[in-house]
Each structure stands twice: as C-alpha cells, then as structure tokens.
Short mmCIF file of C-alpha atoms in Angstrom, two decimals:
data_model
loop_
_atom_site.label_atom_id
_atom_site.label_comp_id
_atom_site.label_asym_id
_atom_site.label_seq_id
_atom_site.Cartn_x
_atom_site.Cartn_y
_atom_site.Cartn_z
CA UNK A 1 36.66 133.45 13.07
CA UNK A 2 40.55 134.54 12.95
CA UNK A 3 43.28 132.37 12.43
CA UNK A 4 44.41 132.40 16.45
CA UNK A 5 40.84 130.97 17.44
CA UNK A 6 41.69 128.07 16.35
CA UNK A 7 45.12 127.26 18.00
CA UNK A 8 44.54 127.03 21.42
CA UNK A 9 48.12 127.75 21.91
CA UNK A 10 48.24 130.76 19.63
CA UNK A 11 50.03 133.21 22.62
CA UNK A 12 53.16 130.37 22.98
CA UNK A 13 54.12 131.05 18.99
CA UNK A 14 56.48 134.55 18.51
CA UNK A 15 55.63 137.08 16.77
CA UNK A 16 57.63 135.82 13.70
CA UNK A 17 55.60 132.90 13.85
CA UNK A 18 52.28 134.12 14.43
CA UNK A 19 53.43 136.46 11.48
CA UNK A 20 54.55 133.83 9.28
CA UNK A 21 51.28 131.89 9.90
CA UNK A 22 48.98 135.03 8.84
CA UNK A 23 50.57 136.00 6.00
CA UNK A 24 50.45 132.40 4.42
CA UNK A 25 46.67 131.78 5.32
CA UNK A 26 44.23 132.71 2.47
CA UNK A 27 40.50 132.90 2.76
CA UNK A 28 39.04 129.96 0.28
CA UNK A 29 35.26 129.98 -0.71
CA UNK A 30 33.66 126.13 -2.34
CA UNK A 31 30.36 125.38 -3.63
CA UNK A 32 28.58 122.62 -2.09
CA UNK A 33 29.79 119.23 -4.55
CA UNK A 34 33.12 120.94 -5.56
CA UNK A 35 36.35 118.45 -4.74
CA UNK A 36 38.65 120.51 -2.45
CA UNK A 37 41.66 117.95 -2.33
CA UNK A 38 42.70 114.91 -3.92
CA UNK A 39 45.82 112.43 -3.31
CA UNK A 40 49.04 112.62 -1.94
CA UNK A 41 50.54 114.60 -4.43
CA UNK A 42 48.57 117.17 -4.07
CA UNK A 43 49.73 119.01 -0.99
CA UNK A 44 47.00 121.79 -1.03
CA UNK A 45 47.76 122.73 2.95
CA UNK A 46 45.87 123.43 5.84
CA UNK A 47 42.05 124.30 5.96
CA UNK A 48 40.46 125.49 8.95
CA UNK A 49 36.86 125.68 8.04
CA UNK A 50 34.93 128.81 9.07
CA UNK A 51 31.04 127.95 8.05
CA UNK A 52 29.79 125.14 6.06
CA UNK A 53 31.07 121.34 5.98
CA UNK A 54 34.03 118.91 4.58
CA UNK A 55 33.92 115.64 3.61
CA UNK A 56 37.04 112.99 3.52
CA UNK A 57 36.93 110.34 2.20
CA UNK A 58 39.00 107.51 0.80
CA UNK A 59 38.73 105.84 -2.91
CA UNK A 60 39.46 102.51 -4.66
CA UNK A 61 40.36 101.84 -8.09
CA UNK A 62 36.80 101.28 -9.15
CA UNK A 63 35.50 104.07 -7.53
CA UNK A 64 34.11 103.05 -4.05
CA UNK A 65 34.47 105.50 -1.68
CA UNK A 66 34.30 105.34 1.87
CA UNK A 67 33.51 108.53 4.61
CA UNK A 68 36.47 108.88 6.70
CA UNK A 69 35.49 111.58 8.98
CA UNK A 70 33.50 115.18 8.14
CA UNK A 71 35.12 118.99 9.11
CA UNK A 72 32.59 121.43 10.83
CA UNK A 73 33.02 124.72 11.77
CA UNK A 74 36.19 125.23 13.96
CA UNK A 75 37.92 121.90 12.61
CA UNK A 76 41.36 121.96 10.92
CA UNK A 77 41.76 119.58 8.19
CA UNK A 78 45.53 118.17 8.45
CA UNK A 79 45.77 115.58 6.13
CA UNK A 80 45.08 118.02 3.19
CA UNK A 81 49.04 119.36 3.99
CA UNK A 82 50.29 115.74 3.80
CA UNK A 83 53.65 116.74 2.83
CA UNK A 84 54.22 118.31 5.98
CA UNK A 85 55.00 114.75 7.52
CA UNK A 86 57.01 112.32 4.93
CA UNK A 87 55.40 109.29 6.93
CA UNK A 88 51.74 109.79 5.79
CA UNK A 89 51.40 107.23 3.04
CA UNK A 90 47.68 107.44 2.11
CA UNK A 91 46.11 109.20 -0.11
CA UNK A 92 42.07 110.81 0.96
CA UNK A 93 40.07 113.17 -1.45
CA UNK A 94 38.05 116.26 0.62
CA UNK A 95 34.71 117.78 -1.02
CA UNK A 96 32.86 120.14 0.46
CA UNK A 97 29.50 118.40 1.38
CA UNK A 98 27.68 122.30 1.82
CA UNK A 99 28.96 125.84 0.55
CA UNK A 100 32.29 125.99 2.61
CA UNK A 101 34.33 129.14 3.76
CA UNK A 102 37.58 128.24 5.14
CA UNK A 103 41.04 129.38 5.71
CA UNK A 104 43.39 128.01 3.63
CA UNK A 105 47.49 127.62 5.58
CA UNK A 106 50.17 127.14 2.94
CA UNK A 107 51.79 123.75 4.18
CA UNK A 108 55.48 124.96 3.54
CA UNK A 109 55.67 127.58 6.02
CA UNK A 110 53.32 125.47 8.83
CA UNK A 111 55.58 123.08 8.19
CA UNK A 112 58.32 125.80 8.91
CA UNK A 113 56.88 126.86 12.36
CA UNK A 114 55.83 123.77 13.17
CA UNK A 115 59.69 122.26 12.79
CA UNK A 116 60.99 124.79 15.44
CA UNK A 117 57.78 125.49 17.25
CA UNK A 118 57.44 122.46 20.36
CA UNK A 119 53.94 124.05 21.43
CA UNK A 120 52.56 124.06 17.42
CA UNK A 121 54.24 120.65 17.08
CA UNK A 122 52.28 119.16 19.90
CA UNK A 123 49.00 120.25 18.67
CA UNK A 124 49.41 119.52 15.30
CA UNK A 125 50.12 115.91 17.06
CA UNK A 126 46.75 116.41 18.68
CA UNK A 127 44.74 116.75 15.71
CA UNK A 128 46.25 113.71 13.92
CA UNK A 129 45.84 111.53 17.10
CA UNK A 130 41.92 112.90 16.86
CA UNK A 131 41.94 111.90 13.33
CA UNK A 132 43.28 108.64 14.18
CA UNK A 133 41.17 107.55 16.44
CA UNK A 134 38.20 108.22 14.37
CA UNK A 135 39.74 106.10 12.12
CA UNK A 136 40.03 103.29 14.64
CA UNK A 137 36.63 103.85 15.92
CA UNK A 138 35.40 103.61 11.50
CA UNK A 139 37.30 100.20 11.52
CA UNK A 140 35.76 98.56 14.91
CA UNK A 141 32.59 99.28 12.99
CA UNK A 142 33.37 97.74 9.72
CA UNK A 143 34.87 94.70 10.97
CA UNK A 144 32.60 94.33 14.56
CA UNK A 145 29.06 95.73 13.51
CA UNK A 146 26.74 94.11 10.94
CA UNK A 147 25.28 96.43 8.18
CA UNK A 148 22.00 97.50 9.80
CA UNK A 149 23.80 98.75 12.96
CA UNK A 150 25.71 100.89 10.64
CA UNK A 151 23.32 102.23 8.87
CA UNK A 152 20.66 102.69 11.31
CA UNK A 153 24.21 104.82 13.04
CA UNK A 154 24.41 106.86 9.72
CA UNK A 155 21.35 107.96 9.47
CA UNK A 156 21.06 109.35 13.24
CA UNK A 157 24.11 111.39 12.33
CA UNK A 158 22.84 112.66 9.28
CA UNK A 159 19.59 113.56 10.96
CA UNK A 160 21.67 115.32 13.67
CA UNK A 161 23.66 117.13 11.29
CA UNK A 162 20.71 118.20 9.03
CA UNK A 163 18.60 119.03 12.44
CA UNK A 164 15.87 117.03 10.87
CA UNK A 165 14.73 113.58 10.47
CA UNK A 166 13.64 113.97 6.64
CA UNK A 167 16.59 113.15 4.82
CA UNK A 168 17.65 114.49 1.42
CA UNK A 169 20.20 111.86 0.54
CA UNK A 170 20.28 109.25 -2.58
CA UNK A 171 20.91 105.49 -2.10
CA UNK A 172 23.68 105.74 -3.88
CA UNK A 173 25.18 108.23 -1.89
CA UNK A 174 24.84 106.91 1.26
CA UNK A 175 26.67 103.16 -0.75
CA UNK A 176 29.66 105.64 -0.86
CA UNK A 177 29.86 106.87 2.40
CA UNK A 178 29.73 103.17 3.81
CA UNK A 179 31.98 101.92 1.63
CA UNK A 180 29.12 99.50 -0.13
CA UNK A 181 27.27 98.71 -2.92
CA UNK A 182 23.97 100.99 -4.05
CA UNK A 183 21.81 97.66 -3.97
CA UNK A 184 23.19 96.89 -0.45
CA UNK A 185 21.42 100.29 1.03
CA UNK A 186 18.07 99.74 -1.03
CA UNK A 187 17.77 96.52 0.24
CA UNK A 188 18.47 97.03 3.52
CA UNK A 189 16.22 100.58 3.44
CA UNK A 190 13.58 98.25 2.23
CA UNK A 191 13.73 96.20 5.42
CA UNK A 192 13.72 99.01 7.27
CA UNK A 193 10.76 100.61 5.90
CA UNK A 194 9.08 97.00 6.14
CA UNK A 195 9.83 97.44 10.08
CA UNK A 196 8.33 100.99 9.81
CA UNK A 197 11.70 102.59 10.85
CA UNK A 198 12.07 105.02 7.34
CA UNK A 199 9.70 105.94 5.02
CA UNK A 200 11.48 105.99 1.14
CA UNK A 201 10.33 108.51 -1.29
CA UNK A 202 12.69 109.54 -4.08
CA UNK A 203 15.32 111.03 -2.97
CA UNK A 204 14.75 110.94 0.46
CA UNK A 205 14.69 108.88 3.64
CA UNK A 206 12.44 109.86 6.52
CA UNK A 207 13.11 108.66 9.50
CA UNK A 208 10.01 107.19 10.61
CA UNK A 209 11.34 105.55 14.25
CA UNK A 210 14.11 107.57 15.81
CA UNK A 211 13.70 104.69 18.72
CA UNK A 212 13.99 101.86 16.61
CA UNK A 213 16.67 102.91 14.65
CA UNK A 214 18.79 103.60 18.09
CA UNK A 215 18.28 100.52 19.83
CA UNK A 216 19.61 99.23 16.36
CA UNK A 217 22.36 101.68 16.72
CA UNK A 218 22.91 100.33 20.28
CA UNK A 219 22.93 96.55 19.75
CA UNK B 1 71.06 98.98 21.05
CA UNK B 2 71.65 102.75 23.09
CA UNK B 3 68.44 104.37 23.66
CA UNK B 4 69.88 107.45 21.27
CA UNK B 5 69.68 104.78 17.66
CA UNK B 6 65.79 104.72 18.12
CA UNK B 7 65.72 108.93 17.99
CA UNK B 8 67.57 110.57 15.08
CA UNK B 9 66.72 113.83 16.40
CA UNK B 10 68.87 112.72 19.86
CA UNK B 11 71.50 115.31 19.12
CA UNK B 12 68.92 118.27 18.71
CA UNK B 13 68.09 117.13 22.59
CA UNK B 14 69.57 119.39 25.34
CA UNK B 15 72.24 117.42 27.83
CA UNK B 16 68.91 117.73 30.33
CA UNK B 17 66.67 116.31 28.28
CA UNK B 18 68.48 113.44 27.22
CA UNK B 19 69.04 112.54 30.82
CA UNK B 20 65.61 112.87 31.28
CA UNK B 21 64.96 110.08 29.10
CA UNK B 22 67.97 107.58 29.99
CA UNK B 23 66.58 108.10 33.38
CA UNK B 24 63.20 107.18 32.73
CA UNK B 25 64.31 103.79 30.50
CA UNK B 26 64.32 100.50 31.57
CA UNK B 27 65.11 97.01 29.90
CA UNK B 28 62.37 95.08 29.86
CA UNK B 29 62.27 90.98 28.71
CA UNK B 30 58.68 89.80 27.83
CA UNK B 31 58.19 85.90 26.92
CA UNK B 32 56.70 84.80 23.53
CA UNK B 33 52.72 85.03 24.31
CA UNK B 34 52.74 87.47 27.02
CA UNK B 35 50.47 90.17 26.82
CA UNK B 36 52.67 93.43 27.04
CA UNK B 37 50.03 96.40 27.21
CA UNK B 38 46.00 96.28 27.59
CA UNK B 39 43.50 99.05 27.06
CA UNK B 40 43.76 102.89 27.12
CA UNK B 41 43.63 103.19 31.03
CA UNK B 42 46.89 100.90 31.16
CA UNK B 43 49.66 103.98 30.07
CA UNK B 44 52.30 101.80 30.16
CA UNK B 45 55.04 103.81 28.03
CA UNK B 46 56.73 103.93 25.16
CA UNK B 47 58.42 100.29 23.80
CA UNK B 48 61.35 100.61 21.74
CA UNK B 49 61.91 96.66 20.57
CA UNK B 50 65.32 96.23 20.76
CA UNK B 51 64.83 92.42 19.35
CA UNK B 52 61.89 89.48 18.94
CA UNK B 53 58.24 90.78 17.91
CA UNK B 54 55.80 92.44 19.45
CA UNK B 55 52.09 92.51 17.67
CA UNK B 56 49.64 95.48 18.77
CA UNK B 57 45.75 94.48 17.96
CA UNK B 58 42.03 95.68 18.61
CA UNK B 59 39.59 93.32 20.20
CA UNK B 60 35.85 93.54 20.69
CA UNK B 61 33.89 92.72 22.95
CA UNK B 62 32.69 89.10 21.61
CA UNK B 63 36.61 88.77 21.69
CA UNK B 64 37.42 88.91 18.52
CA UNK B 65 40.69 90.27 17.42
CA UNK B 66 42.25 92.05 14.28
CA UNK B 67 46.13 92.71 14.33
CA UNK B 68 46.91 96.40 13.55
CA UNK B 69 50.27 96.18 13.00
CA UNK B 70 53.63 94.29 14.12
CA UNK B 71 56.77 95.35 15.47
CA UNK B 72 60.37 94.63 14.94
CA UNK B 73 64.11 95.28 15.80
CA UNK B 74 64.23 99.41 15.90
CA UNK B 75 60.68 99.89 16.04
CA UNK B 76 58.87 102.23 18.88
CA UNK B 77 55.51 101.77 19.74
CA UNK B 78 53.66 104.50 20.81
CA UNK B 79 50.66 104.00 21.41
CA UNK B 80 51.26 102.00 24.62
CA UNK B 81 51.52 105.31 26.06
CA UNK B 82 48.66 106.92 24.91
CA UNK B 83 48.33 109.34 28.02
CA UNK B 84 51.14 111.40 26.30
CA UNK B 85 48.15 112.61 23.96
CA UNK B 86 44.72 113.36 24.75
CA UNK B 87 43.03 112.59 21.97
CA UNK B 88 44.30 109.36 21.70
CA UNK B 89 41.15 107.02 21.86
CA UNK B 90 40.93 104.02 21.12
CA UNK B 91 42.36 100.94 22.81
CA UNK B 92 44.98 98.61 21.66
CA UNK B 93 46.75 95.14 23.11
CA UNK B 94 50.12 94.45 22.95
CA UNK B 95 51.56 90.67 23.01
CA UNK B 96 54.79 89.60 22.39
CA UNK B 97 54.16 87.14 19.00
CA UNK B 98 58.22 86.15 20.46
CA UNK B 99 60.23 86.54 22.89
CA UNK B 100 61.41 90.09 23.22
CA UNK B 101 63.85 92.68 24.47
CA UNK B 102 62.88 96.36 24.86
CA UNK B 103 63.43 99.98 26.46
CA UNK B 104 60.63 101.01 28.00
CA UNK B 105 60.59 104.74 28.51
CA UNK B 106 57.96 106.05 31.27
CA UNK B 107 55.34 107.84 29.83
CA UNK B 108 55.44 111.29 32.02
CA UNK B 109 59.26 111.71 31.29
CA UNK B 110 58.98 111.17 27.68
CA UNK B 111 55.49 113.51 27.56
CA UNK B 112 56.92 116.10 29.76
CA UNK B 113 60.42 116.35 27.37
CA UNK B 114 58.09 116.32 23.76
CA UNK B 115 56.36 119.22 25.31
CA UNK B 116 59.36 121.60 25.97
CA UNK B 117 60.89 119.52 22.55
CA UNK B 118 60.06 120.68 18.97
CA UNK B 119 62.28 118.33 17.51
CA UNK B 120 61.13 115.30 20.08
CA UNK B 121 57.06 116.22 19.25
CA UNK B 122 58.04 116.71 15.60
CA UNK B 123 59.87 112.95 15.67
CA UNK B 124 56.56 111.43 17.69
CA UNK B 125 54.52 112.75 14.96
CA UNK B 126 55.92 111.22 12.62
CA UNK B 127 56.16 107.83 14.11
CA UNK B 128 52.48 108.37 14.47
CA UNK B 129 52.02 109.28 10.97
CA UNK B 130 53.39 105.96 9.91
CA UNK B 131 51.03 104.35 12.51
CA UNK B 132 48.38 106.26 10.89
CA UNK B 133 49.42 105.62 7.90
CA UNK B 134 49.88 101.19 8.36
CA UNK B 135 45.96 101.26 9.59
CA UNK B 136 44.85 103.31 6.97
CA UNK B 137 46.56 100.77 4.33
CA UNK B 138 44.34 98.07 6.70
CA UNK B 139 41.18 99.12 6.36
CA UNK B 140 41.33 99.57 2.30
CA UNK B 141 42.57 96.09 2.17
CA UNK B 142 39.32 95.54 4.34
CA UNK B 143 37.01 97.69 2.32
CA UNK B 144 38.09 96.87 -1.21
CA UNK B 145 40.10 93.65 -1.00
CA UNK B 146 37.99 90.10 -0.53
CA UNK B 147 39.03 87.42 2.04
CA UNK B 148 41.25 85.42 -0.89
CA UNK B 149 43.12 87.99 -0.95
CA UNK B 150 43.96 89.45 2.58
CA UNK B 151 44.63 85.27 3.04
CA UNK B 152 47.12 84.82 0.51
CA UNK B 153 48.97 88.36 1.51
CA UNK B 154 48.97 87.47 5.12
CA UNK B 155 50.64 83.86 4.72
CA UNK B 156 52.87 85.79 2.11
CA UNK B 157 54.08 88.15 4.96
CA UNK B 158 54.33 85.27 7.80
CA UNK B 159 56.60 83.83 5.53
CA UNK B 160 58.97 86.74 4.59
CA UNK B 161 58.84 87.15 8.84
CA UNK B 162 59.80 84.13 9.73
CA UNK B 163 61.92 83.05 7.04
CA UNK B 164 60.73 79.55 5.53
CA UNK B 165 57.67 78.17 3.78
CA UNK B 166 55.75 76.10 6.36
CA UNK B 167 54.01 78.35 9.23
CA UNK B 168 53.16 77.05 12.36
CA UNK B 169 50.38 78.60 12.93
CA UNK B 170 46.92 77.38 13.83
CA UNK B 171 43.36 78.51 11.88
CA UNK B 172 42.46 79.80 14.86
CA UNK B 173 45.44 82.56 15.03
CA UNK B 174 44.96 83.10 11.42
CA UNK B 175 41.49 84.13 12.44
CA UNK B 176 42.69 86.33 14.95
CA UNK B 177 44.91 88.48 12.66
CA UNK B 178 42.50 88.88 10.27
CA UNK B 179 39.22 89.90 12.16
CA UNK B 180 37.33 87.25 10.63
CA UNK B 181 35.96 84.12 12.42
CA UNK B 182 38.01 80.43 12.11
CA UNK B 183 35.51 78.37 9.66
CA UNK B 184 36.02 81.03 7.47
CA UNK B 185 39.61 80.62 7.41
CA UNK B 186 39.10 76.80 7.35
CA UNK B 187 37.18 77.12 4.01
CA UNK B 188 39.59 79.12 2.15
CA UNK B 189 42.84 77.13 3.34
CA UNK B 190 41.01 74.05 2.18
CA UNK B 191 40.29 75.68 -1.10
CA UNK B 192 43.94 77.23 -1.31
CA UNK B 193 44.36 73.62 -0.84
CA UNK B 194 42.25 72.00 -3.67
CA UNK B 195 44.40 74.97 -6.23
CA UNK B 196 47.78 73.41 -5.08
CA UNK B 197 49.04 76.68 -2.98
CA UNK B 198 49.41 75.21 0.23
CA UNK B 199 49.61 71.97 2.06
CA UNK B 200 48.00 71.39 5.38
CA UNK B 201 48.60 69.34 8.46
CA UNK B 202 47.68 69.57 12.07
CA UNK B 203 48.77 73.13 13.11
CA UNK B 204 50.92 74.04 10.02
CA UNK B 205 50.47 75.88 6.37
CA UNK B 206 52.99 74.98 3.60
CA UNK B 207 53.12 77.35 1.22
CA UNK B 208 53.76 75.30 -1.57
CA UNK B 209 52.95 77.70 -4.56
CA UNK B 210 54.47 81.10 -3.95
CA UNK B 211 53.81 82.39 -7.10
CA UNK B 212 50.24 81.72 -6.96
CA UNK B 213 49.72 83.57 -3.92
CA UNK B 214 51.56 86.43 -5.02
CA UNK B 215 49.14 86.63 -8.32
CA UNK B 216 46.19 86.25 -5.82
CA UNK B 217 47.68 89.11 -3.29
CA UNK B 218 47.93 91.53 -6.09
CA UNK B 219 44.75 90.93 -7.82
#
C-alpha cells in the first residue's frame, strides 16, 4: 500500500506537502512480541500499518495492562506521534501482536503539514475522535458490563480476528488485555467450560458454544 | 468574555471567518440542574462557559451515570457538537452542576469554518486531545485505583471547586459521579467516618481530615 492510500484527502495536500510527507515516511518491519512504542516521551511518529497487527495498550505501576484498541491493515496509529499535540497527557505502549510491516511518518514534519494543512488537520482530528470513542465505548464496558459479558465479548473478537474458534491465547494474557487478574480469567474460564461454552487445554481456549457465548455477549 | 478569548488562534482567522462565527454565537443562561445537551443525535453546538459549571457524563441504560469531566470559566465543550466529526461516537449529557452563562456557537458554522481553517481544526484538536486525554486519566483511576481511593480524591476535588470543607452533596450524587451504585458509597463514607476524615449529616460531607484524604488519594 503507498503512503496516499491511506489519506483519503491525499489530492487536497501540495506538492510540497505530499513531498514532505514521502520523504519522512520509512518502511519499519517488527517481529510478532517486539514493543514498538512506549510513553510519552517517546515520540516515535506515525505508523500506518501495511500487513500484520498492533496492539495498544495502557500500563500501571505494577504492571497491569489493559487493551486499548488493536491497528489492522490500513489503520494509522496517532498516538505513537504524541508530541504532535501538547494536550495529550497519557502515556500507551504499542507491540506488535503478529509480524508487522508498517510505514513509519516522522512526527516533526506531520506535525509541519498538518499546522498549515486545514484538510490534513481535519483528518488527523478524525482519527483521534475514532480513537476516542473506542475509548468511551472500553469504559461503558468496564464500568456497565459484569466480567463474563466481557469476556465472553473478547473471545468472539479474538475468534474473529484469528478466523477460528480454537484459540491460542494464555490466561494470563487475556488478564492483561482486560485489565484483570490471571486467577480472575481461570476462574471464570472454568465456569464457562462447566456451562460447556470453551473447552481449556493448555494454552488454548476452544470455543465450544459460539451461541452461548453471544447471548452472553448480548445481555 | 468576547467570543475571540476562548480561541488563541482568532487572529490567524480571516475577517470572513471570524464573522462567520460571531454570527453563529448566541448567549445562552442555563439554571443549576438543567440538562444542557443529551445524546449524539442532539448536535447542539459548541459551549464556551463563560461562568458557573457545566458537568458532561455517560449514562447507561439501567441509568446509571459516571461524570467524564467538568467545565469551568474559559472552558469549550466540544463534544456537544459532535456532528462536526464523524467519528465521534459515543453519547454524552450535559447538565449545568450551577447556574451558567455561555456562547453557544452553531455547529454547521463552526464545522464549515474548521474545514477551510488549519489553524481553527488544529485548535479543535487540541481541545479534543485534552478531552482525550481527562478520560484516559479516568479510566486508569478506574482500572488500577480501588473505590477508597477515587472517594477520597473526588471529595478532595469538590472541595478545591467549591471552596470550603462541608459539601452538600447527597450519597446518591456521589454515586452518580463515580459510576458506582449508592450503598456502596454509604459504606465507605461511614467507614471514612469511623477513621475521623469526615463528618456526616443529612445531605452533607465534612471533610474533617484533609490530610488523611490526601495520603489515601495518592496511595
């Protein structure tokens, strides 16, 4: 994919622009696991993924993590070029959760265009308002939907993403995606496995009632 | 205050656009419990709170309610016109917590002068950023902080708004800020109680040990 595929308004930049975007983007290649970004400090720029998959998540200070949103193919990833807008205060780590080829945008000179540029500035105010609202819809879930609903939820979209319903996942991985504790998601898998929903092996969770687990999604 | 103190990027407006914008502002008044916005259809415009207090919160469907954020004297509130962006969605309420004085810019004219406006879109985006930025700080105090906590900050921050140590304020609208349900906040008040940090009578909180609740907000 090139760079103008994914800026919809790509043809209402100049030439100087469009030219000052290219020659700051830089192909980027990570193996699945590595970190990609981390903090607010680090001001690593733009990536527009290409193939593979991103993972952002947030952190305390005793390690829990939470899943904020994913990147697939075609997304840009803003909040790795914090420094582009002095009023993000919050700090998100990015791995890549598969082998990930993306563009990489310098944030200094998007940030340039994007000062004088009203039709990049409005889609750059796009994405965040996308970003946002996941957020918003991550929160109505934590504070309106018990812990089964979620996590029947999480597993649908993994099985979705993974175009399967066997999934290769660890208990204590999916504790950091939801923002809880490892013996939170056994116990809970447990229940569901008692209910015939999964089937637990190690290291994986089938999903043994796509039905059951929706309704629960639903509720 | 002149519609041109809320925008420090007024004088990077052209003489059109500007008039654009005085045209499409109006002083509103709004009496202390009215409800000032509702819902994403409702694209009421943007607020600038000129003075009083103006709290924006989520609600589900059982009706419960978490405040997202509050604003003051100076502050805009966008997302009372979330038609100006697309991928705005989620829905948000709007009450005035007192009685308050505001512009209220139509949201067409101020969407159809951010689009032709790199330094208007590049403004909005930050004012969104901060939004961003304010429920992102929410839902880590969510995730990693427990109840104790978020109780003692919130009566902290009641009391730096309003300016004295006892709060009018019922358990109820305690509950109502902070997502949770009003037995819980009954339990920890009385127990905030029993540890000397606040004293309780029929729709007020003393805060009677400050320093207390500042050790238990930064735990």
């Amino acid at each position: 994919m090139e760079l103008k595929e994914y800026f919809p308004m790509w043809d209402r930049l100049s030439a100087a622009e469009q030219n000052t975007l290219l020659a700051a983007s830089d192909k980027r290649f990570y193996k699945k696991g590595q970190i990609v970004h981390s903090g607010l400090k680090d001001c690593t720029g733009l990536f527009l993924v290409r193939s593979g998959q991103l993972r952002a998540y947030i952190i305390s200070d005793e390690g829990r993590e939470i899943t904020i949103y994913r990147l697939l193919s075609r997304d840009i990833c803003l909040l790795s070029a914090s420094c582009i807008m002095q009023s993000i205060q919050f700090d998100i780590t990015i791995e890549a959760e598969k082998d990930t080829e993306a563009w990489l945008i310098a944030a200094e000179a998007y940030k340039s265009v994007m000062q004088e540029s009203a039709p990049l500035a409005n889609y750059t105010n796009e994405i965040m308002a996308s970003r946002f609202s996941e957020v918003m819809w991550l929160m109505e879930q934590i504070m309106w939907n018990s812990f089964d609903c979620r996590l029947a939820s999480f597993l649908l979209e993994e099985s979705a993403l993974e175009g399967g319903t066997t999934l290769k996942i660890t208990h204590e991985i999916i504790a950091n995606h939801l923002g809880t504790a490892r013996e939170v998601v056994t116990r809970m898998l447990r229940y569901f496995q008692n209910e015939g929903m999964v089937k637990l092996s190690r290291g994986t969770v089938e999903l043994a009632d796509i039905n059951a687990l929706q309704k629960l999604k639903d509720k």
